[in-house]
Amino acid sequence: MPDPAVPPTPPVPLDALLARADLGLRRIAGPADPAVVVHWAHTSEMADPYPYLLGGELLLSAGVHVPDGAGTGYFDAYVSRIVAAGGAALGFGVAPVHDTVPGALVEACEMHGLPLVEVPPRTTFSAVARALWQLMAQARTAELRRVTEAQQSLATAAARPDPVPSVLQQLARRLGGRAVLYGPEGTPIAGAGPEPGEEVRTALAKLAEVVRPPSPGHPRTPSPEGPRPPSPGHTRASSPGHRVGSGPDAPAGSPGDLHADLAARPSSASDTVAGVRLVAHALGNGEGFVLGTAAPQRDAGDHTIASVAAVLLSLLTGERHSGSGAGRSSALVRLLLGAAPAEVAPLLGGDRWRVVHGRPDGRAAPDPVAASALGAALGSSLVDVAGEVVRVLVPDGRAVERVPGWTLGVSAAAAPRDWPAADTQAARALARARATRAPLLRHGDRPTALTDLVPPAEADAHARALLTPIEQSPALVDTLRTWLSLHGSWDRTAVALDVHRNTVRQRIARCAALLDADLDDPDVRMELWFALRRT
């Protein structure tokens, strides 16, 4: 988890601020270390600024707090408190209080290793702060550009014929180090980038064990001591919502409970060995794969770049090894080659399915990304975008609940031979849901009493005869069916069909004329509804 005390912008090297000719800053004491960075600028004239510092500041002072006759003891205490608070550097303005920087302050900064910067009279503290923010904005823009270019290159690599090695190669190049994919057994199955030393390679493999959950197909029995991170004093592990520490109190997996082990293990962990930054990411496909990286330095965007690579590798390894992708591909090939739906249904994971029709709230038509998100929310990857409606095929055993931002119509559970009818049921349920402003409506799958009493062949013949005058006009049939299902509501029918209410009135009047029936008569309505249910 990010440190809330650190701003979301990359720090600026102190040397970059000193290089600004318009400021005229000059380092007069302390180490000339290019690794010294500044997170922000803070002005304070307190004799003890410690309570007001968060760490990483360029503390600016004009020496107003310095008492007359202050000597070595005062400045030694003052500088030591800045160092204790984590201050990055001290900027001392030589006007208007002091004509020169006190020599005792220079000695104290030199002794405590705190960079001391002289701010000339012509440069205001606000100008120093503004220059620091400008440099931070430039660094932030450069970092965002770097991350964007890395994301694009990783996505391009994932589309290559050899996606996994290509993604690892791009990741290693972007991080300037080594990227390794560990399999469910814990052995490296692919890698890219220069090989590190034996110490780093062993530490990275052990770090991968910290985050790698046991997959169902590759159970792992943990040792009695539990998982051992490579460096208990330095390893940081995190999972969504909380941190997980390492060492003897770190949570260990339970041999008999896979779910408890998954909950206990972190999703990522980091360590530093021999000056090399190590990071391990558990891939989110539940198959036990882990991505490990080893880089000599860590830039601000490295975590984002590695996370994108982890997501891509999760998709690639999940599709390739989980069996679900292979099953869907096999089912598609068999359908294209003439197999019946009933034959390919078991390859998809079940014999009975529900069809869900979804339409996003608002006027925007769904795009493939939104459709995939709906499928993920319903727990199915069998998604189809059909105009303004998204159709999802969901296994019967999976509950279909409302999804925020969507209006859903759900069919009854159906065998493959009845999927077309289920598709019609879902469409009608969605129309009623939109008309009644309900987020989700399900098709009632219980048979009516009339249907049970009348033989199907006779019922079908009666329905065809009754509806013959309007059967050549699908618009009239759909309007009559929707109008009857909504109890004769003009407004709701207009909403469900996306037409004007006057159009609904005209169509219903046309139906009444062609059928020569009084549609205000409840007996007539019941008979027509019975007939429409058979078509």
Coordinates of C-alpha atoms in Angstrom, one line a residue:
M1 CA 0.0 0.0 0.0
P2 CA 1.3 3.5 -0.8
D3 CA 2.6 5.6 2.0
P4 CA 0.1 8.4 2.6
A5 CA 2.9 10.8 3.6
V6 CA 4.5 10.6 0.1
P7 CA 2.9 12.7 -2.7
P8 CA 1.7 11.0 -5.9
T9 CA 4.4 12.8 -7.9
P10 CA 8.0 11.6 -8.4
P11 CA 10.6 13.4 -6.3
V12 CA 13.1 15.8 -7.9
P13 CA 16.9 15.4 -7.6
L14 CA 18.4 18.2 -5.6
D15 CA 21.0 18.6 -8.4
A16 CA 18.2 19.4 -10.8
L17 CA 17.0 22.2 -8.6
L18 CA 20.5 23.5 -8.2
A19 CA 20.9 23.5 -12.0
R20 CA 18.2 26.1 -12.5
A21 CA 20.1 29.2 -13.5
D22 CA 17.1 31.4 -12.8
L23 CA 17.3 30.5 -9.1
G24 CA 21.0 30.9 -8.5
L25 CA 21.0 28.3 -5.7
R26 CA 24.4 27.2 -4.4
R27 CA 25.3 24.2 -2.3
I28 CA 27.8 25.3 0.4
A29 CA 27.8 22.3 2.8
G30 CA 26.8 18.7 3.0
P31 CA 27.4 15.8 0.6
A32 CA 27.2 16.4 -3.2
D33 CA 25.2 13.1 -3.6
P34 CA 23.2 12.9 -6.9
A35 CA 20.9 10.4 -5.1
V36 CA 19.5 13.2 -2.8
V37 CA 15.9 13.9 -3.9
V38 CA 13.3 16.4 -2.7
H39 CA 9.6 15.6 -2.3
W40 CA 8.4 19.1 -1.5
A41 CA 9.5 22.5 -0.2
H42 CA 8.5 23.8 3.2
T43 CA 9.1 27.2 4.8
S44 CA 9.5 27.4 8.5
E45 CA 11.1 29.8 11.0
M46 CA 10.6 27.5 14.0
A47 CA 13.6 26.9 16.2
D48 CA 12.5 23.2 16.3
P49 CA 10.9 22.3 12.9
Y50 CA 10.8 18.6 13.7
P51 CA 7.0 18.4 14.6
Y52 CA 6.1 20.1 11.3
L53 CA 8.2 17.9 8.9
L54 CA 7.0 14.7 7.1
G55 CA 10.4 13.8 5.6
G56 CA 11.9 14.5 2.2
E57 CA 11.5 18.3 2.4
L58 CA 13.7 21.1 1.2
L59 CA 13.3 23.2 4.4
L60 CA 13.6 26.9 3.6
S61 CA 14.5 29.4 6.3
A62 CA 15.7 33.0 6.5
G63 CA 17.1 32.5 10.0
V64 CA 14.4 34.6 11.8
H65 CA 14.5 32.0 14.6
V66 CA 18.2 32.3 15.2
P67 CA 18.8 34.3 18.5
D68 CA 21.5 36.9 18.8
G69 CA 24.8 35.3 19.7
A70 CA 23.7 31.8 18.7
G71 CA 26.7 29.5 18.6
T72 CA 27.7 26.0 17.7
G73 CA 25.3 24.4 20.2
Y74 CA 22.2 26.1 18.9
F75 CA 22.9 25.2 15.2
D76 CA 24.0 21.6 16.1
A77 CA 20.6 21.0 17.8
Y78 CA 18.7 22.7 15.0
V79 CA 20.3 20.7 12.2
S80 CA 20.1 17.4 14.2
R81 CA 16.3 17.8 14.5
I82 CA 16.0 18.4 10.7
V83 CA 18.0 15.2 10.0
A84 CA 15.9 13.3 12.6
A85 CA 12.7 14.4 10.9
G86 CA 14.0 13.1 7.5
G87 CA 14.6 16.5 5.9
A88 CA 16.3 16.2 2.5
A89 CA 18.1 19.6 2.5
L90 CA 18.2 23.0 4.1
G91 CA 17.8 26.2 2.1
F92 CA 19.0 29.3 3.9
G93 CA 18.1 32.8 2.6
V94 CA 20.8 35.4 3.1
A95 CA 18.3 38.3 3.1
P96 CA 16.7 40.2 4.8
V97 CA 17.8 38.9 8.2
H98 CA 21.4 37.6 7.6
D99 CA 23.9 39.0 5.1
T100 CA 25.7 35.6 5.0
V101 CA 25.1 32.1 6.0
P102 CA 26.3 31.6 9.7
G103 CA 29.5 29.7 9.8
A104 CA 28.3 27.6 12.7
L105 CA 25.3 26.5 10.5
V106 CA 27.7 25.4 7.7
E107 CA 29.8 23.4 10.2
A108 CA 26.7 21.7 11.7
C109 CA 25.3 20.7 8.2
E110 CA 28.7 19.4 7.2
M111 CA 29.0 17.3 10.4
H112 CA 25.4 15.9 10.2
G113 CA 25.6 15.3 6.4
L114 CA 22.7 17.6 5.5
P115 CA 23.0 19.4 2.2
L116 CA 22.9 23.2 2.8
V117 CA 21.8 25.4 0.0
E118 CA 22.4 29.2 -0.1
V119 CA 19.4 31.1 -1.5
P120 CA 20.5 34.5 -3.0
P121 CA 18.6 37.7 -2.1
R122 CA 17.0 38.0 -5.5
T123 CA 15.3 34.6 -5.2
T124 CA 12.2 34.3 -3.1
F125 CA 11.2 31.1 -1.4
S126 CA 8.0 31.0 -3.4
A127 CA 10.1 31.0 -6.6
V128 CA 12.0 28.0 -5.2
A129 CA 8.8 26.2 -4.4
R130 CA 7.3 27.0 -7.9
A131 CA 10.4 25.7 -9.6
L132 CA 10.2 22.5 -7.6
W133 CA 6.6 21.9 -8.6
Q134 CA 7.5 22.6 -12.3
L135 CA 10.3 20.0 -12.2
M136 CA 7.9 17.5 -10.5
A137 CA 5.3 18.1 -13.2
Q138 CA 7.8 17.5 -15.9
A139 CA 9.0 14.3 -14.2
R140 CA 5.4 13.2 -13.8
T141 CA 4.6 13.8 -17.5
A142 CA 7.7 11.9 -18.5
E143 CA 6.8 9.1 -16.2
L144 CA 3.3 8.9 -17.6
R145 CA 4.6 8.9 -21.1
R146 CA 7.0 6.1 -20.2
V147 CA 4.2 4.0 -18.6
T148 CA 1.9 4.6 -21.5
E149 CA 4.5 3.5 -24.0
A150 CA 5.3 0.4 -21.9
Q151 CA 1.6 -0.5 -21.8
Q152 CA 1.3 -0.2 -25.5
S153 CA 4.4 -2.3 -26.1
L154 CA 3.2 -5.0 -23.7
A155 CA -0.3 -5.1 -25.3
T156 CA 1.4 -5.5 -28.7
A157 CA 3.6 -8.3 -27.4
A158 CA 0.6 -10.1 -26.0
A159 CA -0.9 -10.2 -29.5
R160 CA 2.2 -11.9 -31.0
P161 CA 2.2 -15.6 -31.9
D162 CA 4.5 -16.2 -28.9
P163 CA 2.8 -14.0 -26.4
V164 CA 4.3 -15.1 -23.1
P165 CA 8.0 -14.8 -24.1
S166 CA 7.2 -11.5 -25.9
V167 CA 5.6 -10.0 -22.9
L168 CA 8.4 -11.1 -20.6
Q169 CA 11.0 -9.7 -23.1
Q170 CA 9.2 -6.3 -23.2
L171 CA 8.8 -6.2 -19.4
A172 CA 12.5 -6.9 -18.9
R173 CA 13.5 -4.2 -21.4
R174 CA 11.2 -1.6 -19.8
L175 CA 12.5 -2.4 -16.3
G176 CA 16.1 -2.8 -17.3
G177 CA 16.4 -6.1 -15.5
R178 CA 15.2 -9.7 -15.5
A179 CA 11.6 -11.0 -15.8
V180 CA 10.7 -14.6 -15.0
L181 CA 7.4 -16.6 -15.2
Y182 CA 7.2 -19.4 -12.6
G183 CA 4.9 -22.3 -13.1
P184 CA 2.5 -23.9 -10.6
E185 CA 5.3 -26.3 -9.5
G186 CA 7.6 -23.3 -8.7
T187 CA 10.0 -23.8 -11.5
P188 CA 10.8 -21.1 -14.0
I189 CA 9.1 -21.8 -17.4
A190 CA 10.1 -18.6 -19.3
G191 CA 12.4 -15.7 -18.7
A192 CA 13.9 -12.6 -20.4
G193 CA 16.6 -10.1 -19.6
P194 CA 20.1 -10.6 -18.3
E195 CA 20.6 -13.5 -15.9
P196 CA 21.3 -12.2 -12.3
G197 CA 23.8 -13.8 -9.9
E198 CA 23.0 -17.0 -8.0
E199 CA 22.1 -15.1 -4.8
V200 CA 19.5 -12.9 -6.6
R201 CA 18.1 -15.8 -8.6
T202 CA 17.6 -18.0 -5.5
A203 CA 16.1 -15.1 -3.6
L204 CA 13.6 -14.3 -6.4
A205 CA 12.5 -17.9 -6.5
K206 CA 11.9 -18.0 -2.8
L207 CA 10.0 -14.7 -3.0
A208 CA 7.8 -16.2 -5.6
E209 CA 6.9 -19.0 -3.1
V210 CA 5.7 -16.3 -0.7
V211 CA 2.9 -15.2 -3.0
R212 CA 2.2 -18.4 -5.0
P213 CA -1.1 -20.0 -4.0
P214 CA -1.5 -23.7 -4.6
S215 CA -3.5 -24.4 -7.7
P216 CA -6.2 -27.1 -7.6
G217 CA -4.3 -29.2 -10.2
H218 CA -0.9 -28.7 -8.4
P219 CA -1.5 -29.0 -4.6
R220 CA 1.4 -28.1 -2.5
T221 CA 2.1 -29.2 1.1
P222 CA 3.8 -26.4 3.0
S223 CA 6.6 -27.2 5.3
P224 CA 5.9 -27.2 9.1
E225 CA 7.6 -23.8 9.3
G226 CA 5.4 -22.3 6.7
P227 CA 6.6 -20.3 3.6
R228 CA 10.0 -18.7 4.2
P229 CA 10.6 -15.3 2.5
P230 CA 14.2 -14.7 1.4
S231 CA 15.0 -11.8 3.7
P232 CA 12.6 -11.5 6.7
G233 CA 13.9 -8.2 7.6
H234 CA 13.3 -6.5 4.3
T235 CA 10.5 -8.3 2.6
R236 CA 7.2 -6.4 2.1
A237 CA 4.1 -8.3 1.1
S238 CA 0.8 -6.8 0.3
S239 CA -2.7 -8.0 -0.7
P240 CA -5.9 -6.1 -1.5
G241 CA -7.0 -4.1 1.6
H242 CA -4.2 -5.0 4.0
R243 CA -0.5 -5.7 4.4
V244 CA 1.0 -9.1 5.2
G245 CA 4.3 -9.1 7.1
S246 CA 7.0 -11.8 6.9
G247 CA 8.9 -13.8 9.4
P248 CA 7.7 -16.3 12.0
D249 CA 4.3 -14.6 12.4
A250 CA 3.6 -14.5 8.7
P251 CA 0.3 -16.3 7.8
A252 CA 1.0 -19.8 6.4
G253 CA -1.2 -21.8 4.1
S254 CA -3.4 -24.6 5.5
P255 CA -2.7 -28.0 3.9
G256 CA -6.4 -29.0 4.1
D257 CA -8.0 -25.7 3.1
L258 CA -7.2 -24.2 -0.3
H259 CA -9.5 -21.2 0.3
A260 CA -7.8 -20.3 3.6
D261 CA -4.4 -20.5 2.0
L262 CA -5.6 -18.2 -0.8
A263 CA -6.9 -15.7 1.7
A264 CA -3.7 -15.7 3.8
R265 CA -1.2 -15.4 1.0
P266 CA -0.4 -11.9 -0.3
S267 CA -0.8 -11.0 -4.0
S268 CA 2.6 -9.4 -4.2
A269 CA 5.9 -9.2 -2.3
S270 CA 9.1 -7.3 -2.6
D271 CA 12.7 -7.5 -1.4
T272 CA 16.1 -6.1 -2.0
V273 CA 19.1 -8.5 -2.3
A274 CA 22.6 -7.4 -3.3
G275 CA 21.3 -4.0 -4.3
V276 CA 18.8 -5.6 -6.7
R277 CA 15.1 -4.8 -6.3
L278 CA 13.0 -8.0 -6.4
V279 CA 9.2 -8.1 -6.8
A280 CA 6.9 -11.1 -7.1
H281 CA 3.2 -10.9 -8.4
A282 CA 0.8 -13.8 -8.0
L283 CA -1.1 -14.1 -11.3
G284 CA -4.9 -13.8 -10.9
N285 CA -5.9 -16.9 -12.8
G286 CA -5.9 -19.3 -9.9
E287 CA -3.5 -21.6 -11.6
G288 CA -0.5 -21.0 -9.4
F289 CA 1.6 -18.9 -11.8
V290 CA 3.9 -16.1 -10.5
L291 CA 5.7 -13.3 -12.2
G292 CA 9.0 -12.3 -10.8
T293 CA 11.2 -9.3 -11.6
A294 CA 14.7 -8.3 -10.7
A295 CA 15.9 -4.8 -11.5
P296 CA 18.8 -2.7 -10.3
Q297 CA 16.7 0.3 -9.6
R298 CA 13.0 1.1 -8.9
D299 CA 11.4 4.0 -10.7
A300 CA 8.0 5.4 -9.9
G301 CA 6.2 3.7 -12.8
D302 CA 7.8 0.3 -12.5
H303 CA 5.0 -1.1 -10.3
T304 CA 2.3 0.0 -12.8
I305 CA 4.3 -1.5 -15.7
A306 CA 4.8 -4.8 -13.9
S307 CA 1.1 -4.9 -12.9
V308 CA 0.0 -4.5 -16.5
A309 CA 2.3 -7.4 -17.5
A310 CA 0.9 -9.5 -14.7
V311 CA -2.7 -8.9 -15.9
L312 CA -1.7 -9.9 -19.5
L313 CA 0.1 -13.0 -18.3
S314 CA -2.9 -13.9 -16.1
L315 CA -5.1 -13.9 -19.2
L316 CA -2.6 -15.7 -21.4
T317 CA -1.8 -18.5 -18.9
G318 CA -5.4 -18.8 -17.8
E319 CA -6.7 -19.3 -21.3
R320 CA -4.0 -21.7 -22.2
H321 CA -3.9 -23.9 -19.1
S322 CA -7.3 -23.6 -17.4
G323 CA -9.2 -25.7 -20.0
S324 CA -12.1 -23.2 -20.2
G325 CA -10.5 -21.5 -23.2
A326 CA -9.8 -24.8 -24.9
G327 CA -13.4 -25.9 -24.2
R328 CA -14.9 -22.8 -25.8
S329 CA -12.6 -23.1 -28.8
S330 CA -13.5 -26.7 -29.3
A331 CA -17.2 -25.9 -28.9
L332 CA -17.0 -23.2 -31.6
V333 CA -15.2 -25.4 -34.0
R334 CA -17.7 -28.2 -33.6
L335 CA -20.6 -25.8 -34.1
L336 CA -19.0 -24.4 -37.3
L337 CA -18.5 -27.9 -38.6
G338 CA -22.2 -28.8 -38.1
A339 CA -22.5 -30.2 -34.6
A340 CA -25.7 -29.7 -32.7
P341 CA -25.8 -27.3 -29.7
A342 CA -26.7 -30.3 -27.4
E343 CA -23.4 -32.0 -28.4
V344 CA -21.2 -29.0 -27.6
A345 CA -23.0 -27.8 -24.5
P346 CA -20.9 -30.1 -22.1
L347 CA -17.7 -28.5 -23.5
L348 CA -18.9 -25.1 -22.2
G349 CA -19.4 -26.4 -18.6
G350 CA -23.0 -27.5 -18.2
D351 CA -26.2 -28.9 -19.8
R352 CA -28.7 -26.2 -18.8
W353 CA -28.2 -22.5 -19.2
R354 CA -30.0 -19.2 -18.8
V355 CA -29.9 -16.5 -21.4
V356 CA -29.5 -13.0 -20.0
H357 CA -30.3 -9.9 -22.1
G358 CA -28.7 -6.7 -20.7
R359 CA -29.0 -3.1 -21.7
P360 CA -26.9 -0.3 -20.1
D361 CA -28.8 2.4 -18.4
G362 CA -28.8 5.6 -20.5
R363 CA -28.6 6.1 -24.2
A364 CA -25.1 4.9 -25.0
A365 CA -24.8 1.6 -26.9
P366 CA -22.7 -1.0 -25.1
D367 CA -19.1 -1.5 -26.4
P368 CA -17.1 -4.7 -26.2
V369 CA -15.4 -3.6 -23.0
A370 CA -18.7 -2.9 -21.2
A371 CA -20.1 -6.2 -22.5
S372 CA -17.1 -8.1 -21.1
A373 CA -17.5 -6.3 -17.8
L374 CA -21.2 -7.4 -17.7
G375 CA -20.1 -11.0 -18.5
A376 CA -17.5 -10.9 -15.7
A377 CA -20.1 -9.6 -13.2
L378 CA -22.5 -12.5 -14.2
G379 CA -19.6 -15.0 -14.1
S380 CA -19.6 -16.0 -17.7
S381 CA -17.3 -15.3 -20.7
L382 CA -19.9 -16.3 -23.3
V383 CA -20.9 -12.8 -24.3
D384 CA -22.4 -11.3 -27.4
V385 CA -23.1 -7.7 -28.3
A386 CA -26.2 -7.4 -30.5
G387 CA -26.9 -3.7 -31.2
E388 CA -28.0 -2.0 -28.1
V389 CA -28.4 -5.3 -26.1
V390 CA -25.7 -7.6 -24.6
R391 CA -26.6 -11.3 -24.5
V392 CA -24.8 -13.6 -22.0
L393 CA -25.1 -17.3 -21.6
V394 CA -24.9 -18.2 -17.9
P395 CA -24.8 -21.7 -16.4
D396 CA -28.0 -22.7 -14.6
G397 CA -26.1 -23.3 -11.3
R398 CA -24.9 -19.7 -11.2
A399 CA -27.1 -17.1 -9.6
V400 CA -28.0 -14.1 -11.7
E401 CA -28.3 -11.0 -9.6
R402 CA -28.8 -7.3 -10.5
V403 CA -25.8 -5.4 -11.9
P404 CA -25.5 -1.7 -11.2
G405 CA -25.8 0.4 -14.4
W406 CA -27.6 -2.4 -16.3
T407 CA -31.2 -3.5 -16.9
L408 CA -31.4 -7.3 -17.2
G409 CA -33.9 -9.8 -18.5
V410 CA -33.4 -13.4 -17.5
S411 CA -34.8 -16.5 -19.2
A412 CA -35.8 -19.8 -17.6
A413 CA -33.1 -22.5 -17.4
A414 CA -33.1 -24.4 -20.8
A415 CA -31.4 -27.3 -22.5
P416 CA -29.5 -26.5 -25.7
R417 CA -32.4 -27.4 -27.9
D418 CA -34.5 -24.8 -26.2
W419 CA -31.9 -22.0 -26.3
P420 CA -33.7 -20.1 -29.1
A421 CA -36.8 -20.0 -27.0
A422 CA -34.8 -18.9 -23.9
D423 CA -33.4 -16.1 -26.0
T424 CA -36.9 -14.9 -26.8
Q425 CA -37.8 -15.2 -23.1
A426 CA -34.9 -13.0 -22.1
A427 CA -35.7 -10.4 -24.7
R428 CA -39.3 -10.2 -23.4
A429 CA -38.2 -10.0 -19.8
L430 CA -35.8 -7.2 -20.7
A431 CA -38.6 -5.3 -22.4
R432 CA -40.8 -5.6 -19.4
A433 CA -38.0 -4.6 -17.1
R434 CA -37.3 -1.4 -19.1
A435 CA -41.0 -0.6 -19.2
T436 CA -41.5 -1.0 -15.5
R437 CA -38.1 0.5 -14.6
A438 CA -37.0 -2.7 -12.8
P439 CA -33.3 -3.5 -12.7
L440 CA -33.9 -7.2 -13.3
L441 CA -36.9 -9.3 -14.3
R442 CA -36.9 -13.1 -14.7
H443 CA -39.1 -15.1 -17.0
G444 CA -41.6 -17.3 -15.1
D445 CA -40.7 -20.9 -16.0
R446 CA -43.8 -22.6 -14.4
P447 CA -46.5 -23.8 -16.9
T448 CA -49.9 -22.2 -16.8
A449 CA -53.0 -24.2 -16.1
L450 CA -54.5 -23.7 -19.6
T451 CA -51.3 -24.9 -21.2
D452 CA -51.5 -28.1 -19.2
L453 CA -55.2 -28.7 -20.0
V454 CA -55.0 -28.2 -23.8
P455 CA -53.0 -30.6 -26.0
P456 CA -50.0 -28.7 -27.5
A457 CA -51.0 -29.5 -31.1
E458 CA -54.5 -28.2 -30.7
A459 CA -53.3 -25.2 -28.8
D460 CA -50.8 -24.3 -31.6
A461 CA -53.5 -24.7 -34.3
H462 CA -55.9 -22.5 -32.3
A463 CA -53.2 -19.8 -31.8
R464 CA -52.3 -19.8 -35.5
A465 CA -55.9 -19.5 -36.6
L466 CA -56.6 -16.7 -34.1
L467 CA -53.6 -14.6 -35.1
T468 CA -53.7 -15.2 -38.8
P469 CA -54.9 -11.7 -39.6
I470 CA -51.8 -10.1 -38.1
E471 CA -49.2 -12.8 -38.5
Q472 CA -47.7 -11.1 -41.6
S473 CA -46.8 -8.0 -39.5
P474 CA -44.2 -8.7 -36.8
A475 CA -44.5 -5.1 -35.6
L476 CA -48.2 -5.6 -34.8
V477 CA -47.6 -9.0 -33.2
D478 CA -44.8 -7.6 -31.0
T479 CA -46.8 -4.5 -30.0
L480 CA -49.8 -6.6 -29.1
R481 CA -47.8 -9.0 -27.0
T482 CA -45.9 -6.2 -25.2
W483 CA -49.1 -4.2 -24.7
L484 CA -50.9 -7.2 -23.2
S485 CA -48.0 -8.2 -20.9
L486 CA -48.0 -4.6 -19.5
H487 CA -51.7 -4.7 -18.8
G488 CA -52.6 -2.2 -21.6
S489 CA -50.3 0.6 -20.5
W490 CA -49.6 2.9 -23.5
D491 CA -46.6 4.6 -21.9
R492 CA -44.8 1.5 -20.7
T493 CA -45.4 -0.3 -24.0
A494 CA -43.9 2.8 -25.8
V495 CA -40.8 2.6 -23.6
A496 CA -40.4 -1.1 -24.1
L497 CA -40.6 -0.9 -27.9
D498 CA -38.7 2.5 -28.2
V499 CA -41.6 4.0 -30.1
H500 CA -44.0 6.9 -29.5
R501 CA -47.1 6.3 -27.5
N502 CA -49.3 7.4 -30.4
T503 CA -47.6 4.7 -32.5
V504 CA -48.6 2.1 -29.9
R505 CA -52.2 3.4 -30.0
Q506 CA -52.3 3.2 -33.8
R507 CA -50.9 -0.4 -33.9
I508 CA -53.3 -1.6 -31.2
A509 CA -56.2 -0.1 -33.1
R510 CA -55.0 -1.8 -36.2
C511 CA -54.8 -5.1 -34.4
A512 CA -58.4 -4.7 -33.1
A513 CA -59.6 -4.0 -36.6
L514 CA -57.8 -6.9 -38.2
L515 CA -58.8 -9.3 -35.5
D516 CA -62.3 -7.9 -35.3
A517 CA -62.1 -8.1 -31.5
D518 CA -62.9 -5.8 -28.6
L519 CA -59.5 -5.5 -26.9
D520 CA -61.1 -3.9 -23.8
D521 CA -62.8 -7.2 -23.1
P522 CA -60.7 -9.2 -20.5
D523 CA -61.9 -12.5 -22.1
V524 CA -60.6 -11.4 -25.5
R525 CA -57.3 -10.3 -23.9
M526 CA -56.9 -13.6 -22.1
E527 CA -57.5 -15.6 -25.3
L528 CA -55.1 -13.5 -27.3
W529 CA -52.4 -13.8 -24.6
F530 CA -52.8 -17.5 -24.6
A531 CA -52.4 -17.6 -28.4
L532 CA -49.4 -15.3 -28.3
R533 CA -47.7 -17.5 -25.7
R534 CA -47.9 -20.4 -28.3
T535 CA -46.0 -18.4 -31.0

